[in-house]
mmCIF file of C-alpha atoms in Angstrom:
data_model
loop_
_atom_site.group_PDB
_atom_site.id
_atom_site.type_symbol
_atom_site.label_atom_id
_atom_site.label_comp_id
_atom_site.label_asym_id
_atom_site.label_seq_id
_atom_site.Cartn_x
_atom_site.Cartn_y
_atom_site.Cartn_z
ATOM 1 C CA ASP Z 1 96.998 120.102 107.650
ATOM 2 C CA THR Z 2 98.208 117.914 110.428
ATOM 3 C CA GLU Z 3 95.977 117.203 113.682
ATOM 4 C CA VAL Z 4 98.678 117.346 116.155
ATOM 5 C CA THR Z 5 100.248 120.585 116.159
ATOM 6 C CA GLN Z 6 103.470 121.145 117.594
ATOM 7 C CA THR Z 7 105.321 124.222 118.825
ATOM 8 C CA PRO Z 8 107.982 124.961 117.805
ATOM 9 C CA LYS Z 9 109.124 124.554 114.240
ATOM 10 C CA HIS Z 10 112.715 124.905 114.944
ATOM 11 C CA LEU Z 11 114.216 125.478 117.846
ATOM 12 C CA VAL Z 12 118.258 126.564 118.462
ATOM 13 C CA MET Z 13 119.330 125.946 122.113
ATOM 14 C CA GLY Z 14 122.770 126.595 124.108
ATOM 15 C CA MET Z 15 123.753 123.792 126.334
ATOM 16 C CA THR Z 16 122.776 125.961 129.727
ATOM 17 C CA ASN Z 17 119.271 127.575 128.375
ATOM 18 C CA LYS Z 18 115.714 125.858 129.535
ATOM 19 C CA LYS Z 19 113.855 125.478 126.790
ATOM 20 C CA SER Z 20 110.151 123.200 126.165
ATOM 21 C CA LEU Z 21 108.898 121.428 123.350
ATOM 22 C CA LYS Z 22 104.689 121.642 122.966
ATOM 23 C CA CYS Z 23 102.089 119.425 121.406
ATOM 24 C CA GLU Z 24 98.653 119.929 121.316
ATOM 25 C CA GLN Z 25 95.879 117.791 119.716
ATOM 26 C CA HIS Z 26 91.811 117.828 119.763
ATOM 27 C CA MET Z 27 90.838 114.568 118.307
ATOM 28 C CA GLY Z 28 90.046 113.284 121.953
ATOM 29 C CA HIS Z 29 93.097 111.103 121.929
ATOM 30 C CA ARG Z 30 94.095 109.861 125.429
ATOM 31 C CA ALA Z 31 97.660 108.291 124.818
ATOM 32 C CA MET Z 32 100.089 110.412 123.669
ATOM 33 C CA TYR Z 33 104.197 110.116 122.951
ATOM 34 C CA TRP Z 34 107.188 111.674 122.229
ATOM 35 C CA TYR Z 35 110.011 110.151 119.951
ATOM 36 C CA LYS Z 36 113.083 111.443 119.082
ATOM 37 C CA GLN Z 37 114.483 111.142 115.016
ATOM 38 C CA LYS Z 38 117.738 111.422 113.800
ATOM 39 C CA ALA Z 39 118.440 112.065 110.298
ATOM 40 C CA LYS Z 40 117.356 109.361 108.006
ATOM 41 C CA LYS Z 41 116.657 107.014 110.798
ATOM 42 C CA PRO Z 42 113.547 105.816 112.368
ATOM 43 C CA PRO Z 43 111.766 107.723 114.791
ATOM 44 C CA GLU Z 44 112.690 106.649 118.606
ATOM 45 C CA LEU Z 45 110.192 105.824 121.292
ATOM 46 C CA MET Z 46 110.906 108.142 124.760
ATOM 47 C CA PHE Z 47 107.869 108.996 126.525
ATOM 48 C CA VAL Z 48 104.335 107.879 126.269
ATOM 49 C CA TYR Z 49 101.472 109.686 128.389
ATOM 50 C CA SER Z 50 98.298 107.584 129.032
ATOM 51 C CA TYR Z 51 95.335 109.517 130.454
ATOM 52 C CA GLU Z 52 97.993 112.246 131.500
ATOM 53 C CA LYS Z 53 99.851 109.943 133.149
ATOM 54 C CA LEU Z 54 103.581 108.597 132.318
ATOM 55 C CA SER Z 55 103.288 105.045 131.387
ATOM 56 C CA ILE Z 56 106.631 104.447 129.516
ATOM 57 C CA ASN Z 57 109.857 106.137 129.998
ATOM 58 C CA GLU Z 58 112.328 104.632 127.552
ATOM 59 C CA SER Z 59 115.604 105.260 129.944
ATOM 60 C CA VAL Z 60 115.681 109.160 128.613
ATOM 61 C CA PRO Z 61 118.233 111.063 130.420
ATOM 62 C CA SER Z 62 116.390 113.625 132.904
ATOM 63 C CA ARG Z 63 117.749 116.612 130.963
ATOM 64 C CA PHE Z 64 114.201 115.582 129.152
ATOM 65 C CA SER Z 65 111.423 116.187 131.676
ATOM 66 C CA PRO Z 66 108.119 115.234 129.760
ATOM 67 C CA GLU Z 67 105.001 117.082 131.410
ATOM 68 C CA CYS Z 68 101.271 116.250 130.530
ATOM 69 C CA PRO Z 69 99.146 119.024 131.692
ATOM 70 C CA ASN Z 70 95.478 117.732 130.465
ATOM 71 C CA SER Z 71 94.481 115.579 127.520
ATOM 72 C CA SER Z 72 95.062 117.925 124.965
ATOM 73 C CA LEU Z 73 98.505 118.850 125.319
ATOM 74 C CA LEU Z 74 102.136 117.295 126.138
ATOM 75 C CA ASN Z 75 105.485 119.304 126.750
ATOM 76 C CA LEU Z 76 108.674 118.140 126.407
ATOM 77 C CA HIS Z 77 111.090 120.210 128.668
ATOM 78 C CA LEU Z 78 114.555 120.786 127.885
ATOM 79 C CA HIS Z 79 117.550 121.321 130.297
ATOM 80 C CA ALA Z 80 121.658 121.231 129.948
ATOM 81 C CA LEU Z 81 121.437 119.573 126.676
ATOM 82 C CA GLN Z 82 124.245 118.293 124.367
ATOM 83 C CA PRO Z 83 125.144 118.818 120.881
ATOM 84 C CA GLU Z 84 124.098 114.923 120.404
ATOM 85 C CA ASP Z 85 120.591 115.645 121.126
ATOM 86 C CA SER Z 86 119.509 117.594 118.211
ATOM 87 C CA ALA Z 87 117.429 115.653 116.492
ATOM 88 C CA LEU Z 88 113.991 116.311 114.970
ATOM 89 C CA TYR Z 89 111.354 115.317 117.967
ATOM 90 C CA LEU Z 90 108.134 113.952 117.093
ATOM 91 C CA CYS Z 91 104.770 114.302 119.120
ATOM 92 C CA ALA Z 92 102.080 111.884 118.250
ATOM 93 C CA SER Z 93 98.670 110.667 119.963
ATOM 94 C CA SER Z 94 96.544 107.844 119.504
ATOM 95 C CA GLN Z 95 93.199 106.559 120.639
ATOM 96 C CA ASP Z 96 92.496 104.431 123.380
ATOM 97 C CA LEU Z 97 93.223 101.160 122.247
ATOM 98 C CA ARG Z 98 90.728 99.587 124.274
ATOM 99 C CA SER Z 99 87.789 101.635 122.857
ATOM 100 C CA GLN Z 100 85.371 100.098 120.608
ATOM 101 C CA GLY Z 101 86.871 99.838 116.969
ATOM 102 C CA ALA Z 102 89.641 101.506 117.807
ATOM 103 C CA TYR Z 103 92.147 98.469 118.176
ATOM 104 C CA ASN Z 104 93.573 98.916 114.906
ATOM 105 C CA SER Z 105 93.992 102.720 115.519
ATOM 106 C CA PRO Z 106 97.278 104.324 113.862
ATOM 107 C CA LEU Z 107 99.484 107.146 116.003
ATOM 108 C CA HIS Z 108 98.939 110.509 114.302
ATOM 109 C CA PHE Z 109 102.030 112.667 114.459
ATOM 110 C CA GLY Z 110 102.799 116.387 113.912
ATOM 111 C CA ASN Z 111 105.145 117.904 111.756
ATOM 112 C CA GLY Z 112 107.986 117.870 114.424
ATOM 113 C CA THR Z 113 110.172 120.343 115.809
ATOM 114 C CA ARG Z 114 114.055 120.481 114.537
ATOM 115 C CA LEU Z 115 115.988 121.226 117.197
ATOM 116 C CA THR Z 116 119.552 122.268 117.283
ATOM 117 C CA VAL Z 117 121.684 122.092 120.409
ATOM 118 C CA THR Z 118 125.010 124.553 120.133
ATOM 119 C CA ALA P 1 111.433 91.034 121.269
ATOM 120 C CA GLN P 2 109.982 91.893 117.637
ATOM 121 C CA THR P 3 112.249 93.298 114.652
ATOM 122 C CA VAL P 4 111.324 95.059 111.547
ATOM 123 C CA THR P 5 113.704 95.009 108.916
ATOM 124 C CA GLN P 6 113.905 96.944 105.676
ATOM 125 C CA SER P 7 116.176 95.782 102.991
ATOM 126 C CA GLN P 8 116.173 98.648 100.627
ATOM 127 C CA PRO P 9 118.142 101.901 101.942
ATOM 128 C CA GLU P 10 117.054 103.337 98.745
ATOM 129 C CA MET P 11 115.077 103.147 95.428
ATOM 130 C CA SER P 12 113.886 105.189 92.543
ATOM 131 C CA VAL P 13 111.029 104.825 90.309
ATOM 132 C CA GLN P 14 109.970 106.542 87.006
ATOM 133 C CA GLU P 15 106.712 108.378 87.584
ATOM 134 C CA ALA P 16 103.574 106.653 86.780
ATOM 135 C CA GLU P 17 105.357 103.046 87.293
ATOM 136 C CA THR P 18 104.957 100.667 90.041
ATOM 137 C CA VAL P 19 107.374 100.098 93.167
ATOM 138 C CA THR P 20 107.178 97.741 95.756
ATOM 139 C CA LEU P 21 109.149 98.394 99.189
ATOM 140 C CA SER P 22 109.901 95.198 101.251
ATOM 141 C CA CYS P 23 109.765 94.962 104.688
ATOM 142 C CA THR P 24 110.207 91.535 106.924
ATOM 143 C CA TYR P 25 109.212 91.414 110.377
ATOM 144 C CA ASP P 26 110.137 88.871 113.657
ATOM 145 C CA THR P 27 107.490 87.970 116.253
ATOM 146 C CA SER P 28 106.129 85.326 118.351
ATOM 147 C CA GLU P 29 103.019 87.033 118.795
ATOM 148 C CA ASN P 30 99.803 86.101 117.044
ATOM 149 C CA ASN P 31 97.757 89.004 116.807
ATOM 150 C CA TYR P 32 99.210 92.170 115.795
ATOM 151 C CA TYR P 33 99.195 95.091 113.383
ATOM 152 C CA LEU P 34 101.211 96.292 110.669
ATOM 153 C CA PHE P 35 101.455 99.777 108.970
ATOM 154 C CA TRP P 36 103.317 101.900 106.502
ATOM 155 C CA TYR P 37 104.046 105.410 107.214
ATOM 156 C CA LYS P 38 105.691 107.741 104.708
ATOM 157 C CA GLN P 39 107.982 110.838 105.854
ATOM 158 C CA PRO P 40 108.296 113.552 102.893
ATOM 159 C CA PRO P 41 110.921 116.199 103.028
ATOM 160 C CA SER P 42 108.189 118.017 105.318
ATOM 161 C CA ARG P 43 108.852 115.988 107.840
ATOM 162 C CA GLN P 44 105.076 114.661 109.123
ATOM 163 C CA MET P 45 105.039 111.040 109.035
ATOM 164 C CA ILE P 46 101.899 110.072 107.416
ATOM 165 C CA LEU P 47 99.539 106.609 107.653
ATOM 166 C CA VAL P 48 99.831 105.163 104.013
ATOM 167 C CA ILE P 49 98.520 102.058 104.860
ATOM 168 C CA ARG P 50 97.126 99.073 107.992
ATOM 169 C CA GLN P 51 96.671 95.253 107.882
ATOM 170 C CA GLU P 52 95.808 93.343 110.985
ATOM 171 C CA ALA P 53 96.930 90.232 111.207
ATOM 172 C CA TYR P 54 94.239 88.381 111.630
ATOM 173 C CA LYS P 55 92.779 89.633 108.240
ATOM 174 C CA GLN P 56 94.122 87.204 105.338
ATOM 175 C CA GLN P 57 92.619 89.887 102.764
ATOM 176 C CA ASN P 58 95.190 92.317 101.562
ATOM 177 C CA ALA P 59 94.900 95.879 102.429
ATOM 178 C CA THR P 60 94.231 98.523 99.926
ATOM 179 C CA GLU P 61 94.156 102.450 100.117
ATOM 180 C CA ASN P 62 94.013 104.054 96.821
ATOM 181 C CA ARG P 63 97.258 103.106 94.666
ATOM 182 C CA PHE P 64 98.660 101.320 97.501
ATOM 183 C CA SER P 65 98.413 97.913 98.615
ATOM 184 C CA VAL P 66 99.986 95.450 100.611
ATOM 185 C CA ASN P 67 101.472 92.139 99.881
ATOM 186 C CA PHE P 68 101.223 90.335 103.547
ATOM 187 C CA GLN P 69 102.718 86.954 103.676
ATOM 188 C CA LYS P 70 101.921 85.989 107.719
ATOM 189 C CA ALA P 71 103.689 82.815 107.252
ATOM 190 C CA ALA P 72 106.750 84.435 106.140
ATOM 191 C CA LYS P 73 106.221 87.500 108.378
ATOM 192 C CA SER P 74 106.282 89.507 104.954
ATOM 193 C CA PHE P 75 104.576 92.924 104.348
ATOM 194 C CA SER P 76 105.562 94.657 101.197
ATOM 195 C CA LEU P 77 104.017 97.900 100.022
ATOM 196 C CA LYS P 78 103.331 98.204 96.345
ATOM 197 C CA ILE P 79 102.795 101.674 94.992
ATOM 198 C CA SER P 80 100.838 101.826 91.603
ATOM 199 C CA ASP P 81 101.295 104.892 88.692
ATOM 200 C CA SER P 82 103.668 106.357 91.509
ATOM 201 C CA GLN P 83 103.785 110.336 91.591
ATOM 202 C CA LEU P 84 106.147 112.949 92.203
ATOM 203 C CA GLY P 85 104.280 113.652 95.909
ATOM 204 C CA ASP P 86 104.966 109.763 96.983
ATOM 205 C CA THR P 87 109.019 110.469 97.327
ATOM 206 C CA ALA P 88 109.662 110.012 100.350
ATOM 207 C CA MET P 89 111.413 108.303 103.456
ATOM 208 C CA TYR P 90 108.620 105.225 103.896
ATOM 209 C CA PHE P 91 108.582 103.236 107.383
ATOM 210 C CA CYS P 92 107.254 99.972 107.578
ATOM 211 C CA ALA P 93 106.031 99.347 111.961
ATOM 212 C CA PHE P 94 104.784 96.891 114.024
ATOM 213 C CA ARG P 95 102.318 96.970 116.921
ATOM 214 C CA ARG P 96 101.910 94.007 119.199
ATOM 215 C CA ASN P 97 97.923 93.614 120.256
ATOM 216 C CA ALA P 98 97.891 96.173 122.647
ATOM 217 C CA GLY P 99 96.976 93.500 125.421
ATOM 218 C CA GLY P 100 94.347 95.716 127.755
ATOM 219 C CA THR P 101 96.797 99.124 127.631
ATOM 220 C CA SER P 102 95.155 102.320 125.831
ATOM 221 C CA TYR P 103 98.305 102.655 124.095
ATOM 222 C CA GLY P 104 100.747 100.850 121.632
ATOM 223 C CA LYS P 105 104.419 101.153 120.835
ATOM 224 C CA LEU P 106 105.364 100.763 117.152
ATOM 225 C CA THR P 107 108.477 98.750 115.863
ATOM 226 C CA PHE P 108 110.080 100.530 113.413
ATOM 227 C CA GLY P 109 111.896 99.417 110.658
ATOM 228 C CA GLN P 110 115.399 101.445 109.357
ATOM 229 C CA GLY P 111 113.095 102.842 106.424
ATOM 230 C CA THR P 112 113.771 103.201 102.757
ATOM 231 C CA ILE P 113 114.170 106.532 101.115
ATOM 232 C CA LEU P 114 111.874 106.394 97.396
ATOM 233 C CA THR P 115 112.310 108.889 95.172
ATOM 234 C CA VAL P 116 109.674 109.276 91.935
ATOM 235 C CA HIS P 117 111.651 110.578 88.779
ATOM 236 C CA PRO P 118 109.445 112.726 86.189
#
C-alpha cells in the first residue's frame, strides 16, 4: 500500500480541457513534490512545496498550475495542454529535512497519474 | 551541478542469482546522500536502499546491498538471490545536503531496466 495517494490513476483530456490531478499524504510530511516522467526515463522535477508555500518551480509552462491547499494535499491544475505533455505525473512527499533524525529521509512517491492529451 | 550516470540501460539475471547495477556520480560536495529506487510496472517509485556519504560502512537491506566508493564516486547496487518481483526499472539518485532547507532535490540517473528470468 502506498502512503501517498494520487487520483485519478488515468486521465485522458483534450487540448482545450481543464482538469486537476490530486495528491494526498497523511504522514505529516511538510514538503511535497510534483514530477513528470516520460516512458523509460527518470522523473523530472516540476514543483516543490514546503510548508504549503511554493519553493521551487523548474521553469514549468503556465499551463501547469500547482496548488497546496493544506499540509496534506497537493493539486496540479491542467489547462490547454499539448500532446507532448502526455506522461506519468508523480507526486512525492518528504519530512522536513531539518528535523531531528530526518536529514537522510527519502522521498515517498505515489503511484502516479497516467495522463494522455489528445 | 551534480550528474548521475547509469551505464547499463538493460540487464537480465536468472532467478536466485546475483546481479550488480552500476552507478557513478559527479559532485564537488562532501556531504550528500545516495539512493536506489525501483519502479516496477505498477509505476510506484519504491526506495530500495540509501547511503550517507560520511558513513564508510556500506548499507544493506536484506538481499540488497551497496558498494559505496566515495573516492571513485561510485555507488553500485547488488541484488542477491534475485526474485521475479525484482523485475523493475532501477534508478540511482543523488541528493546534496539540504543546507538548511526543509526539502531536497533528487538528481536521478537514466535508469537500468532489470529483468529477472525464471
